[in-house]
PDB file of N, CA and C in Angstrom:
ATOM      1  N   UNK O   1      24.111  13.852   7.057  1.00  0.00           N
ATOM      2  CA  UNK O   1      23.164  12.910   6.489  1.00  0.00           C
ATOM      3  C   UNK O   1      21.786  13.132   7.093  1.00  0.00           C
ATOM      4  N   UNK O   2      20.805  12.863   6.293  1.00  0.00           N
ATOM      5  CA  UNK O   2      19.407  12.851   6.716  1.00  0.00           C
ATOM      6  C   UNK O   2      18.888  11.455   6.396  1.00  0.00           C
ATOM      7  N   UNK O   3      18.172  10.890   7.334  1.00  0.00           N
ATOM      8  CA  UNK O   3      17.572   9.583   7.115  1.00  0.00           C
ATOM      9  C   UNK O   3      16.068   9.740   7.062  1.00  0.00           C
ATOM     10  N   UNK O   4      15.464   9.038   6.130  1.00  0.00           N
ATOM     11  CA  UNK O   4      14.020   9.067   5.995  1.00  0.00           C
ATOM     12  C   UNK O   4      13.464   7.725   6.448  1.00  0.00           C
ATOM     13  N   UNK O   5      12.673   7.748   7.486  1.00  0.00           N
ATOM     14  CA  UNK O   5      12.008   6.560   7.997  1.00  0.00           C
ATOM     15  C   UNK O   5      10.644   6.471   7.344  1.00  0.00           C
ATOM     16  N   UNK O   6      10.380   5.349   6.692  1.00  0.00           N
ATOM     17  CA  UNK O   6       9.093   5.138   6.033  1.00  0.00           C
ATOM     18  C   UNK O   6       8.510   3.821   6.543  1.00  0.00           C
ATOM     19  N   UNK O   7       7.290   3.887   7.032  1.00  0.00           N
ATOM     20  CA  UNK O   7       6.606   2.703   7.545  1.00  0.00           C
ATOM     21  C   UNK O   7       5.327   2.520   6.739  1.00  0.00           C
ATOM     22  N   UNK O   8       5.264   1.397   6.053  1.00  0.00           N
ATOM     23  CA  UNK O   8       4.114   1.071   5.219  1.00  0.00           C
ATOM     24  C   UNK O   8       3.255   0.043   5.927  1.00  0.00           C
ATOM     25  N   UNK O   9       1.964   0.297   5.991  1.00  0.00           N
ATOM     26  CA  UNK O   9       0.995  -0.687   6.447  1.00  0.00           C
ATOM     27  C   UNK O   9       0.304  -1.206   5.188  1.00  0.00           C
ATOM     28  N   UNK O  10       0.613  -2.444   4.858  1.00  0.00           N
ATOM     29  CA  UNK O  10       0.060  -3.054   3.648  1.00  0.00           C
ATOM     30  C   UNK O  10      -1.414  -3.376   3.845  1.00  0.00           C
ATOM     31  N   UNK O  11      -2.119  -3.422   2.761  1.00  0.00           N
ATOM     32  CA  UNK O  11      -3.504  -3.888   2.795  1.00  0.00           C
ATOM     33  C   UNK O  11      -3.490  -5.344   3.273  1.00  0.00           C
ATOM     34  N   UNK O  12      -4.531  -5.798   3.946  1.00  0.00           N
ATOM     35  CA  UNK O  12      -4.553  -7.183   4.430  1.00  0.00           C
ATOM     36  C   UNK O  12      -4.219  -8.183   3.316  1.00  0.00           C
ATOM     37  N   UNK O  13      -3.258  -9.042   3.604  1.00  0.00           N
ATOM     38  CA  UNK O  13      -2.852 -10.074   2.651  1.00  0.00           C
ATOM     39  C   UNK O  13      -1.960  -9.600   1.521  1.00  0.00           C
ATOM     40  N   UNK O  14      -1.614  -8.306   1.472  1.00  0.00           N
ATOM     41  CA  UNK O  14      -0.878  -7.773   0.319  1.00  0.00           C
ATOM     42  C   UNK O  14       0.611  -7.507   0.597  1.00  0.00           C
ATOM     43  N   UNK O  15       1.093  -7.803   1.807  1.00  0.00           N
ATOM     44  CA  UNK O  15       2.503  -7.565   2.098  1.00  0.00           C
ATOM     45  C   UNK O  15       3.428  -8.332   1.150  1.00  0.00           C
ATOM     46  N   UNK O  16       3.184  -9.604   0.833  1.00  0.00           N
ATOM     47  CA  UNK O  16       4.072 -10.296  -0.110  1.00  0.00           C
ATOM     48  C   UNK O  16       4.171  -9.587  -1.468  1.00  0.00           C
ATOM     49  N   UNK O  17       3.076  -9.073  -1.962  1.00  0.00           N
ATOM     50  CA  UNK O  17       3.093  -8.356  -3.241  1.00  0.00           C
ATOM     51  C   UNK O  17       3.859  -7.042  -3.119  1.00  0.00           C
ATOM     52  N   UNK O  18       3.734  -6.360  -1.981  1.00  0.00           N
ATOM     53  CA  UNK O  18       4.476  -5.117  -1.758  1.00  0.00           C
ATOM     54  C   UNK O  18       5.971  -5.400  -1.697  1.00  0.00           C
ATOM     55  N   UNK O  19       6.359  -6.442  -0.977  1.00  0.00           N
ATOM     56  CA  UNK O  19       7.774  -6.810  -0.902  1.00  0.00           C
ATOM     57  C   UNK O  19       8.319  -7.168  -2.282  1.00  0.00           C
ATOM     58  N   UNK O  20       7.549  -7.906  -3.070  1.00  0.00           N
ATOM     59  CA  UNK O  20       7.974  -8.280  -4.419  1.00  0.00           C
ATOM     60  C   UNK O  20       8.151  -7.049  -5.298  1.00  0.00           C
ATOM     61  N   UNK O  21       7.271  -6.079  -5.152  1.00  0.00           N
ATOM     62  CA  UNK O  21       7.409  -4.858  -5.968  1.00  0.00           C
ATOM     63  C   UNK O  21       8.702  -4.136  -5.638  1.00  0.00           C
ATOM     64  N   UNK O  22       9.024  -4.016  -4.345  1.00  0.00           N
ATOM     65  CA  UNK O  22      10.294  -3.381  -3.984  1.00  0.00           C
ATOM     66  C   UNK O  22      11.468  -4.172  -4.540  1.00  0.00           C
ATOM     67  N   UNK O  23      11.476  -5.478  -4.294  1.00  0.00           N
ATOM     68  CA  UNK O  23      12.618  -6.302  -4.683  1.00  0.00           C
ATOM     69  C   UNK O  23      12.806  -6.382  -6.194  1.00  0.00           C
ATOM     70  N   UNK O  24      11.730  -6.505  -6.930  1.00  0.00           N
ATOM     71  CA  UNK O  24      11.819  -6.750  -8.371  1.00  0.00           C
ATOM     72  C   UNK O  24      11.761  -5.503  -9.238  1.00  0.00           C
ATOM     73  N   UNK O  25      11.316  -4.378  -8.692  1.00  0.00           N
ATOM     74  CA  UNK O  25      11.131  -3.193  -9.523  1.00  0.00           C
ATOM     75  C   UNK O  25      11.643  -1.904  -8.880  1.00  0.00           C
ATOM     76  N   UNK O  26      11.104  -1.588  -7.700  1.00  0.00           N
ATOM     77  CA  UNK O  26      11.334  -0.274  -7.101  1.00  0.00           C
ATOM     78  C   UNK O  26      12.807   0.019  -6.882  1.00  0.00           C
ATOM     79  N   UNK O  27      13.550  -0.932  -6.303  1.00  0.00           N
ATOM     80  CA  UNK O  27      14.962  -0.671  -6.006  1.00  0.00           C
ATOM     81  C   UNK O  27      15.762  -0.341  -7.264  1.00  0.00           C
ATOM     82  N   UNK O  28      15.471  -1.020  -8.359  1.00  0.00           N
ATOM     83  CA  UNK O  28      16.160  -0.732  -9.628  1.00  0.00           C
ATOM     84  C   UNK O  28      15.828   0.684 -10.118  1.00  0.00           C
ATOM     85  N   UNK O  29      14.583   1.087  -9.979  1.00  0.00           N
ATOM     86  CA  UNK O  29      14.189   2.438 -10.406  1.00  0.00           C
ATOM     87  C   UNK O  29      14.820   3.469  -9.476  1.00  0.00           C
ATOM     88  N   UNK O  30      14.877   3.176  -8.179  1.00  0.00           N
ATOM     89  CA  UNK O  30      15.562   4.081  -7.255  1.00  0.00           C
ATOM     90  C   UNK O  30      17.018   4.287  -7.662  1.00  0.00           C
ATOM     91  N   UNK O  31      17.700   3.202  -8.028  1.00  0.00           N
ATOM     92  CA  UNK O  31      19.105   3.314  -8.443  1.00  0.00           C
ATOM     93  C   UNK O  31      19.259   4.325  -9.575  1.00  0.00           C
ATOM     94  N   UNK O  32      18.340   4.292 -10.492  1.00  0.00           N
ATOM     95  CA  UNK O  32      18.361   5.211 -11.632  1.00  0.00           C
ATOM     96  C   UNK O  32      18.279   6.669 -11.182  1.00  0.00           C
ATOM     97  N   UNK O  33      17.634   6.903 -10.047  1.00  0.00           N
ATOM     98  CA  UNK O  33      17.416   8.270  -9.555  1.00  0.00           C
ATOM     99  C   UNK O  33      18.302   8.624  -8.356  1.00  0.00           C
ATOM    100  N   UNK O  34      19.263   7.767  -8.035  1.00  0.00           N
ATOM    101  CA  UNK O  34      20.188   8.070  -6.950  1.00  0.00           C
ATOM    102  C   UNK O  34      19.575   7.979  -5.559  1.00  0.00           C
ATOM    103  N   UNK O  35      18.532   7.181  -5.418  1.00  0.00           N
ATOM    104  CA  UNK O  35      17.902   6.993  -4.112  1.00  0.00           C
ATOM    105  C   UNK O  35      18.585   5.810  -3.430  1.00  0.00           C
ATOM    106  N   UNK O  36      19.122   6.068  -2.225  1.00  0.00           N
ATOM    107  CA  UNK O  36      19.912   5.065  -1.507  1.00  0.00           C
ATOM    108  C   UNK O  36      19.142   4.548  -0.295  1.00  0.00           C
ATOM    109  N   UNK O  37      18.959   3.239  -0.262  1.00  0.00           N
ATOM    110  CA  UNK O  37      18.299   2.647   0.900  1.00  0.00           C
ATOM    111  C   UNK O  37      19.347   2.305   1.950  1.00  0.00           C
ATOM    112  N   UNK O  38      18.953   2.441   3.224  1.00  0.00           N
ATOM    113  CA  UNK O  38      19.832   2.119   4.345  1.00  0.00           C
ATOM    114  C   UNK O  38      19.341   0.876   5.080  1.00  0.00           C
ATOM    115  N   UNK O  39      18.293   0.243   4.592  1.00  0.00           N
ATOM    116  CA  UNK O  39      17.807  -0.992   5.174  1.00  0.00           C
ATOM    117  C   UNK O  39      16.300  -1.140   5.071  1.00  0.00           C
ATOM    118  N   UNK O  40      15.862  -2.385   5.017  1.00  0.00           N
ATOM    119  CA  UNK O  40      14.443  -2.750   4.972  1.00  0.00           C
ATOM    120  C   UNK O  40      14.174  -3.785   6.051  1.00  0.00           C
ATOM    121  N   UNK O  41      13.012  -3.688   6.687  1.00  0.00           N
ATOM    122  CA  UNK O  41      12.631  -4.631   7.739  1.00  0.00           C
ATOM    123  C   UNK O  41      11.147  -4.936   7.658  1.00  0.00           C
ATOM    124  N   UNK O  42      10.798  -6.166   8.005  1.00  0.00           N
ATOM    125  CA  UNK O  42       9.415  -6.508   8.305  1.00  0.00           C
ATOM    126  C   UNK O  42       9.348  -6.713   9.816  1.00  0.00           C
ATOM    127  N   UNK O  43       8.165  -6.619  10.364  1.00  0.00           N
ATOM    128  CA  UNK O  43       7.985  -6.711  11.811  1.00  0.00           C
ATOM    129  C   UNK O  43       7.859  -8.173  12.220  1.00  0.00           C
ATOM    130  N   UNK O  44       8.808  -8.627  13.038  1.00  0.00           N
ATOM    131  CA  UNK O  44       8.794 -10.005  13.525  1.00  0.00           C
ATOM    132  C   UNK O  44       7.801 -10.168  14.675  1.00  0.00           C
ATOM    133  N   UNK O  45       7.871  -9.258  15.638  1.00  0.00           N
ATOM    134  CA  UNK O  45       6.966  -9.278  16.782  1.00  0.00           C
ATOM    135  C   UNK O  45       6.490  -7.855  17.020  1.00  0.00           C
ATOM    136  N   UNK O  46       5.203  -7.669  17.136  1.00  0.00           N
ATOM    137  CA  UNK O  46       4.650  -6.345  17.365  1.00  0.00           C
ATOM    138  C   UNK O  46       3.224  -6.269  16.873  1.00  0.00           C
ATOM    139  N   UNK O  47       2.640  -5.103  17.040  1.00  0.00           N
ATOM    140  CA  UNK O  47       1.220  -4.970  16.725  1.00  0.00           C
ATOM    141  C   UNK O  47       0.908  -5.084  15.247  1.00  0.00           C
ATOM    142  N   UNK O  48       1.899  -4.845  14.377  1.00  0.00           N
ATOM    143  CA  UNK O  48       1.635  -4.897  12.934  1.00  0.00           C
ATOM    144  C   UNK O  48       2.497  -5.945  12.250  1.00  0.00           C
ATOM    145  N   UNK O  49       2.721  -7.067  12.911  1.00  0.00           N
ATOM    146  CA  UNK O  49       3.679  -8.037  12.395  1.00  0.00           C
ATOM    147  C   UNK O  49       3.268  -8.679  11.072  1.00  0.00           C
ATOM    148  N   UNK O  50       2.011  -8.664  10.728  1.00  0.00           N
ATOM    149  CA  UNK O  50       1.607  -9.343   9.501  1.00  0.00           C
ATOM    150  C   UNK O  50       1.506  -8.427   8.290  1.00  0.00           C
ATOM    151  N   UNK O  51       1.582  -7.113   8.498  1.00  0.00           N
ATOM    152  CA  UNK O  51       1.358  -6.247   7.333  1.00  0.00           C
ATOM    153  C   UNK O  51       2.229  -4.996   7.319  1.00  0.00           C
ATOM    154  N   UNK O  52       3.341  -4.983   8.041  1.00  0.00           N
ATOM    155  CA  UNK O  52       4.149  -3.757   8.116  1.00  0.00           C
ATOM    156  C   UNK O  52       5.514  -3.942   7.464  1.00  0.00           C
ATOM    157  N   UNK O  53       5.904  -2.950   6.682  1.00  0.00           N
ATOM    158  CA  UNK O  53       7.235  -2.863   6.092  1.00  0.00           C
ATOM    159  C   UNK O  53       7.834  -1.537   6.530  1.00  0.00           C
ATOM    160  N   UNK O  54       9.045  -1.596   7.066  1.00  0.00           N
ATOM    161  CA  UNK O  54       9.749  -0.398   7.515  1.00  0.00           C
ATOM    162  C   UNK O  54      11.052  -0.303   6.751  1.00  0.00           C
ATOM    163  N   UNK O  55      11.392   0.909   6.286  1.00  0.00           N
ATOM    164  CA  UNK O  55      12.690   1.069   5.654  1.00  0.00           C
ATOM    165  C   UNK O  55      13.235   2.465   5.887  1.00  0.00           C
ATOM    166  N   UNK O  56      14.550   2.580   5.669  1.00  0.00           N
ATOM    167  CA  UNK O  56      15.252   3.859   5.790  1.00  0.00           C
ATOM    168  C   UNK O  56      15.881   4.213   4.462  1.00  0.00           C
ATOM    169  N   UNK O  57      15.799   5.482   4.123  1.00  0.00           N
ATOM    170  CA  UNK O  57      16.519   6.032   2.984  1.00  0.00           C
ATOM    171  C   UNK O  57      17.574   6.998   3.512  1.00  0.00           C
ATOM    172  N   UNK O  58      18.697   7.110   2.829  1.00  0.00           N
ATOM    173  CA  UNK O  58      19.781   8.010   3.232  1.00  0.00           C
ATOM    174  C   UNK O  58      19.898   9.139   2.217  1.00  0.00           C
ATOM    175  N   UNK O  59      19.905  10.354   2.708  1.00  0.00           N
ATOM    176  CA  UNK O  59      19.994  11.540   1.863  1.00  0.00           C
ATOM    177  C   UNK O  59      21.138  12.428   2.343  1.00  0.00           C
ATOM    178  N   UNK O  60      21.791  13.103   1.400  1.00  0.00           N
ATOM    179  CA  UNK O  60      22.826  14.079   1.758  1.00  0.00           C
ATOM    180  C   UNK O  60      22.215  15.399   2.201  1.00  0.00           C
ATOM    181  N   UNK O  61      21.016  15.707   1.690  1.00  0.00           N
ATOM    182  CA  UNK O  61      20.380  16.988   2.004  1.00  0.00           C
ATOM    183  C   UNK O  61      18.886  16.908   1.688  1.00  0.00           C
ATOM    184  N   UNK O  62      18.140  17.880   2.195  1.00  0.00           N
ATOM    185  CA  UNK O  62      16.723  17.971   1.845  1.00  0.00           C
ATOM    186  C   UNK O  62      16.545  18.277   0.363  1.00  0.00           C
ATOM    187  N   UNK O  63      17.460  19.053  -0.191  1.00  0.00           N
ATOM    188  CA  UNK O  63      17.397  19.358  -1.624  1.00  0.00           C
ATOM    189  C   UNK O  63      17.521  18.072  -2.445  1.00  0.00           C
ATOM    190  N   UNK O  64      18.501  17.223  -2.092  1.00  0.00           N
ATOM    191  CA  UNK O  64      18.678  15.958  -2.807  1.00  0.00           C
ATOM    192  C   UNK O  64      17.409  15.114  -2.710  1.00  0.00           C
ATOM    193  N   UNK O  65      16.829  15.053  -1.522  1.00  0.00           N
ATOM    194  CA  UNK O  65      15.618  14.267  -1.347  1.00  0.00           C
ATOM    195  C   UNK O  65      14.503  14.762  -2.251  1.00  0.00           C
ATOM    196  N   UNK O  66      14.263  16.061  -2.233  1.00  0.00           N
ATOM    197  CA  UNK O  66      13.179  16.627  -3.043  1.00  0.00           C
ATOM    198  C   UNK O  66      13.402  16.360  -4.531  1.00  0.00           C
ATOM    199  N   UNK O  67      14.611  16.591  -4.988  1.00  0.00           N
ATOM    200  CA  UNK O  67      14.935  16.410  -6.415  1.00  0.00           C
ATOM    201  C   UNK O  67      14.793  14.950  -6.836  1.00  0.00           C
ATOM    202  N   UNK O  68      15.424  14.044  -6.107  1.00  0.00           N
ATOM    203  CA  UNK O  68      15.446  12.640  -6.509  1.00  0.00           C
ATOM    204  C   UNK O  68      14.093  11.959  -6.303  1.00  0.00           C
ATOM    205  N   UNK O  69      13.416  12.268  -5.192  1.00  0.00           N
ATOM    206  CA  UNK O  69      12.112  11.654  -4.944  1.00  0.00           C
ATOM    207  C   UNK O  69      11.087  12.128  -5.969  1.00  0.00           C
ATOM    208  N   UNK O  70      11.114  13.406  -6.301  1.00  0.00           N
ATOM    209  CA  UNK O  70      10.189  13.940  -7.316  1.00  0.00           C
ATOM    210  C   UNK O  70      10.426  13.288  -8.670  1.00  0.00           C
ATOM    211  N   UNK O  71      11.702  13.106  -9.030  1.00  0.00           N
ATOM    212  CA  UNK O  71      12.028  12.451 -10.303  1.00  0.00           C
ATOM    213  C   UNK O  71      11.531  11.003 -10.308  1.00  0.00           C
ATOM    214  N   UNK O  72      11.703  10.310  -9.201  1.00  0.00           N
ATOM    215  CA  UNK O  72      11.217   8.929  -9.090  1.00  0.00           C
ATOM    216  C   UNK O  72       9.701   8.870  -9.271  1.00  0.00           C
ATOM    217  N   UNK O  73       8.965   9.707  -8.554  1.00  0.00           N
ATOM    218  CA  UNK O  73       7.505   9.675  -8.628  1.00  0.00           C
ATOM    219  C   UNK O  73       6.979   9.982 -10.030  1.00  0.00           C
ATOM    220  N   UNK O  74       7.737  10.764 -10.799  1.00  0.00           N
ATOM    221  CA  UNK O  74       7.324  11.134 -12.153  1.00  0.00           C
ATOM    222  C   UNK O  74       7.846  10.163 -13.216  1.00  0.00           C
ATOM    223  N   UNK O  75       8.667   9.208 -12.828  1.00  0.00           N
ATOM    224  CA  UNK O  75       9.284   8.279 -13.781  1.00  0.00           C
ATOM    225  C   UNK O  75       8.209   7.396 -14.423  1.00  0.00           C
ATOM    226  N   UNK O  76       8.138   7.370 -15.753  1.00  0.00           N
ATOM    227  CA  UNK O  76       7.119   6.560 -16.433  1.00  0.00           C
ATOM    228  C   UNK O  76       7.214   5.071 -16.084  1.00  0.00           C
ATOM    229  N   UNK O  77       8.435   4.569 -15.863  1.00  0.00           N
ATOM    230  CA  UNK O  77       8.584   3.156 -15.492  1.00  0.00           C
ATOM    231  C   UNK O  77       7.950   2.896 -14.119  1.00  0.00           C
ATOM    232  N   UNK O  78       8.150   3.826 -13.150  1.00  0.00           N
ATOM    233  CA  UNK O  78       7.539   3.670 -11.832  1.00  0.00           C
ATOM    234  C   UNK O  78       6.015   3.738 -11.937  1.00  0.00           C
ATOM    235  N   UNK O  79       5.512   4.687 -12.688  1.00  0.00           N
ATOM    236  CA  UNK O  79       4.059   4.844 -12.835  1.00  0.00           C
ATOM    237  C   UNK O  79       3.449   3.576 -13.430  1.00  0.00           C
ATOM    238  N   UNK O  80       4.100   3.016 -14.453  1.00  0.00           N
ATOM    239  CA  UNK O  80       3.613   1.776 -15.073  1.00  0.00           C
ATOM    240  C   UNK O  80       3.700   0.603 -14.102  1.00  0.00           C
ATOM    241  N   UNK O  81       4.783   0.525 -13.352  1.00  0.00           N
ATOM    242  CA  UNK O  81       4.960  -0.555 -12.381  1.00  0.00           C
ATOM    243  C   UNK O  81       3.901  -0.471 -11.297  1.00  0.00           C
ATOM    244  N   UNK O  82       3.685   0.719 -10.769  1.00  0.00           N
ATOM    245  CA  UNK O  82       2.680   0.898  -9.713  1.00  0.00           C
ATOM    246  C   UNK O  82       1.297   0.506 -10.228  1.00  0.00           C
ATOM    247  N   UNK O  83       0.969   0.949 -11.435  1.00  0.00           N
ATOM    248  CA  UNK O  83      -0.326   0.621 -12.031  1.00  0.00           C
ATOM    249  C   UNK O  83      -0.484  -0.884 -12.207  1.00  0.00           C
ATOM    250  N   UNK O  84       0.535  -1.532 -12.741  1.00  0.00           N
ATOM    251  CA  UNK O  84       0.471  -2.971 -12.996  1.00  0.00           C
ATOM    252  C   UNK O  84       0.365  -3.766 -11.689  1.00  0.00           C
ATOM    253  N   UNK O  85       1.160  -3.392 -10.685  1.00  0.00           N
ATOM    254  CA  UNK O  85       1.167  -4.155  -9.435  1.00  0.00           C
ATOM    255  C   UNK O  85      -0.070  -3.890  -8.581  1.00  0.00           C
ATOM    256  N   UNK O  86      -0.827  -2.878  -8.922  1.00  0.00           N
ATOM    257  CA  UNK O  86      -2.046  -2.582  -8.173  1.00  0.00           C
ATOM    258  C   UNK O  86      -3.301  -2.848  -8.994  1.00  0.00           C
ATOM    259  N   UNK O  87      -3.170  -3.624 -10.055  1.00  0.00           N
ATOM    260  CA  UNK O  87      -4.341  -3.907 -10.900  1.00  0.00           C
ATOM    261  C   UNK O  87      -5.423  -4.676 -10.141  1.00  0.00           C
ATOM    262  N   UNK O  88      -5.016  -5.422  -9.092  1.00  0.00           N
ATOM    263  CA  UNK O  88      -5.983  -6.153  -8.271  1.00  0.00           C
ATOM    264  C   UNK O  88      -6.336  -5.406  -6.989  1.00  0.00           C
ATOM    265  N   UNK O  89      -5.950  -4.144  -6.925  1.00  0.00           N
ATOM    266  CA  UNK O  89      -6.233  -3.323  -5.754  1.00  0.00           C
ATOM    267  C   UNK O  89      -4.958  -2.772  -5.148  1.00  0.00           C
ATOM    268  N   UNK O  90      -5.091  -1.753  -4.312  1.00  0.00           N
ATOM    269  CA  UNK O  90      -3.917  -1.113  -3.720  1.00  0.00           C
ATOM    270  C   UNK O  90      -3.138  -2.075  -2.817  1.00  0.00           C
ATOM    271  N   UNK O  91      -1.827  -1.862  -2.741  1.00  0.00           N
ATOM    272  CA  UNK O  91      -0.967  -2.666  -1.881  1.00  0.00           C
ATOM    273  C   UNK O  91      -0.815  -2.038  -0.498  1.00  0.00           C
ATOM    274  N   UNK O  92      -0.944  -0.715  -0.430  1.00  0.00           N
ATOM    275  CA  UNK O  92      -0.630   0.015   0.795  1.00  0.00           C
ATOM    276  C   UNK O  92      -1.878   0.684   1.351  1.00  0.00           C
ATOM    277  N   UNK O  93      -2.084   0.477   2.650  1.00  0.00           N
ATOM    278  CA  UNK O  93      -3.190   1.107   3.363  1.00  0.00           C
ATOM    279  C   UNK O  93      -2.818   2.536   3.763  1.00  0.00           C
ATOM    280  N   UNK O  94      -1.619   2.699   4.365  1.00  0.00           N
ATOM    281  CA  UNK O  94      -1.136   4.032   4.718  1.00  0.00           C
ATOM    282  C   UNK O  94       0.380   3.996   4.891  1.00  0.00           C
ATOM    283  N   UNK O  95       0.968   5.178   4.837  1.00  0.00           N
ATOM    284  CA  UNK O  95       2.417   5.342   4.956  1.00  0.00           C
ATOM    285  C   UNK O  95       2.693   6.393   6.015  1.00  0.00           C
ATOM    286  N   UNK O  96       3.596   6.066   6.922  1.00  0.00           N
ATOM    287  CA  UNK O  96       4.101   7.051   7.871  1.00  0.00           C
ATOM    288  C   UNK O  96       5.515   7.398   7.443  1.00  0.00           C
ATOM    289  N   UNK O  97       5.838   8.678   7.489  1.00  0.00           N
ATOM    290  CA  UNK O  97       7.090   9.169   6.939  1.00  0.00           C
ATOM    291  C   UNK O  97       7.687  10.203   7.893  1.00  0.00           C
ATOM    292  N   UNK O  98       8.962  10.025   8.250  1.00  0.00           N
ATOM    293  CA  UNK O  98       9.654  10.984   9.101  1.00  0.00           C
ATOM    294  C   UNK O  98      11.059  11.194   8.572  1.00  0.00           C
ATOM    295  N   UNK O  99      11.543  12.438   8.654  1.00  0.00           N
ATOM    296  CA  UNK O  99      12.920  12.751   8.289  1.00  0.00           C
ATOM    297  C   UNK O  99      13.707  12.924   9.578  1.00  0.00           C
ATOM    298  N   UNK O 100      14.829  12.213   9.681  1.00  0.00           N
ATOM    299  CA  UNK O 100      15.611  12.139  10.914  1.00  0.00           C
ATOM    300  C   UNK O 100      17.029  12.639  10.693  1.00  0.00           C
ATOM    301  N   UNK O 101      17.595  13.276  11.703  1.00  0.00           N
ATOM    302  CA  UNK O 101      19.009  13.652  11.676  1.00  0.00           C
ATOM    303  C   UNK O 101      19.698  12.973  12.856  1.00  0.00           C
ATOM    304  N   UNK O 102      20.906  12.444  12.633  1.00  0.00           N
ATOM    305  CA  UNK O 102      21.619  11.764  13.729  1.00  0.00           C
ATOM    306  C   UNK O 102      22.014  12.731  14.845  1.00  0.00           C
ATOM    307  N   UNK O 103      21.989  12.227  16.058  1.00  0.00           N
ATOM    308  CA  UNK O 103      22.489  12.995  17.196  1.00  0.00           C
ATOM    309  C   UNK O 103      24.017  12.968  17.180  1.00  0.00           C
ATOM    310  N   UNK O 104      24.629  13.808  17.986  1.00  0.00           N
ATOM    311  CA  UNK O 104      26.088  13.860  18.064  1.00  0.00           C
ATOM    312  C   UNK O 104      26.665  12.522  18.531  1.00  0.00           C
ATOM    313  N   UNK O 105      25.906  11.755  19.291  1.00  0.00           N
ATOM    314  CA  UNK O 105      26.410  10.492  19.837  1.00  0.00           C
ATOM    315  C   UNK O 105      25.905   9.263  19.106  1.00  0.00           C
ATOM    316  N   UNK O 106      25.259   9.449  17.955  1.00  0.00           N
ATOM    317  CA  UNK O 106      24.737   8.324  17.176  1.00  0.00           C
ATOM    318  C   UNK O 106      25.871   7.543  16.528  1.00  0.00           C
ATOM    319  N   UNK O 107      25.743   6.215  16.496  1.00  0.00           N
ATOM    320  CA  UNK O 107      26.732   5.402  15.793  1.00  0.00           C
ATOM    321  C   UNK O 107      26.561   5.509  14.270  1.00  0.00           C
ATOM    322  N   UNK O 108      25.407   5.966  13.849  1.00  0.00           N
ATOM    323  CA  UNK O 108      25.139   6.208  12.428  1.00  0.00           C
ATOM    324  C   UNK O 108      25.180   7.709  12.199  1.00  0.00           C
ATOM    325  N   UNK O 109      26.000   8.158  11.289  1.00  0.00           N
ATOM    326  CA  UNK O 109      26.144   9.605  11.034  1.00  0.00           C
ATOM    327  C   UNK O 109      25.553   9.989   9.710  1.00  0.00           C
TER     328      UNK O 109
END
């Protein structure tokens, strides 16, 4: 397994709209493309507690990630959703992205 760590820093005041987009639209579109989430978190205590969303995606391979993520980004429903949800301005300031592999002693494989 490969895990993708994605950390979104929302634009000031826009985290609720970003969370709503994931909950009401993005996850359903991901399902269509075989994208599997391994968890979502907001920051309770920390330097970015008011505007940070962190999540993990689970992939069987880098090939699967490239194929499914590319299909998602090109999906007309996603493009329309992104456009509609950002009509009042962007939701995300920046995204940090890392691909992780479990260690031999990890409880998550």
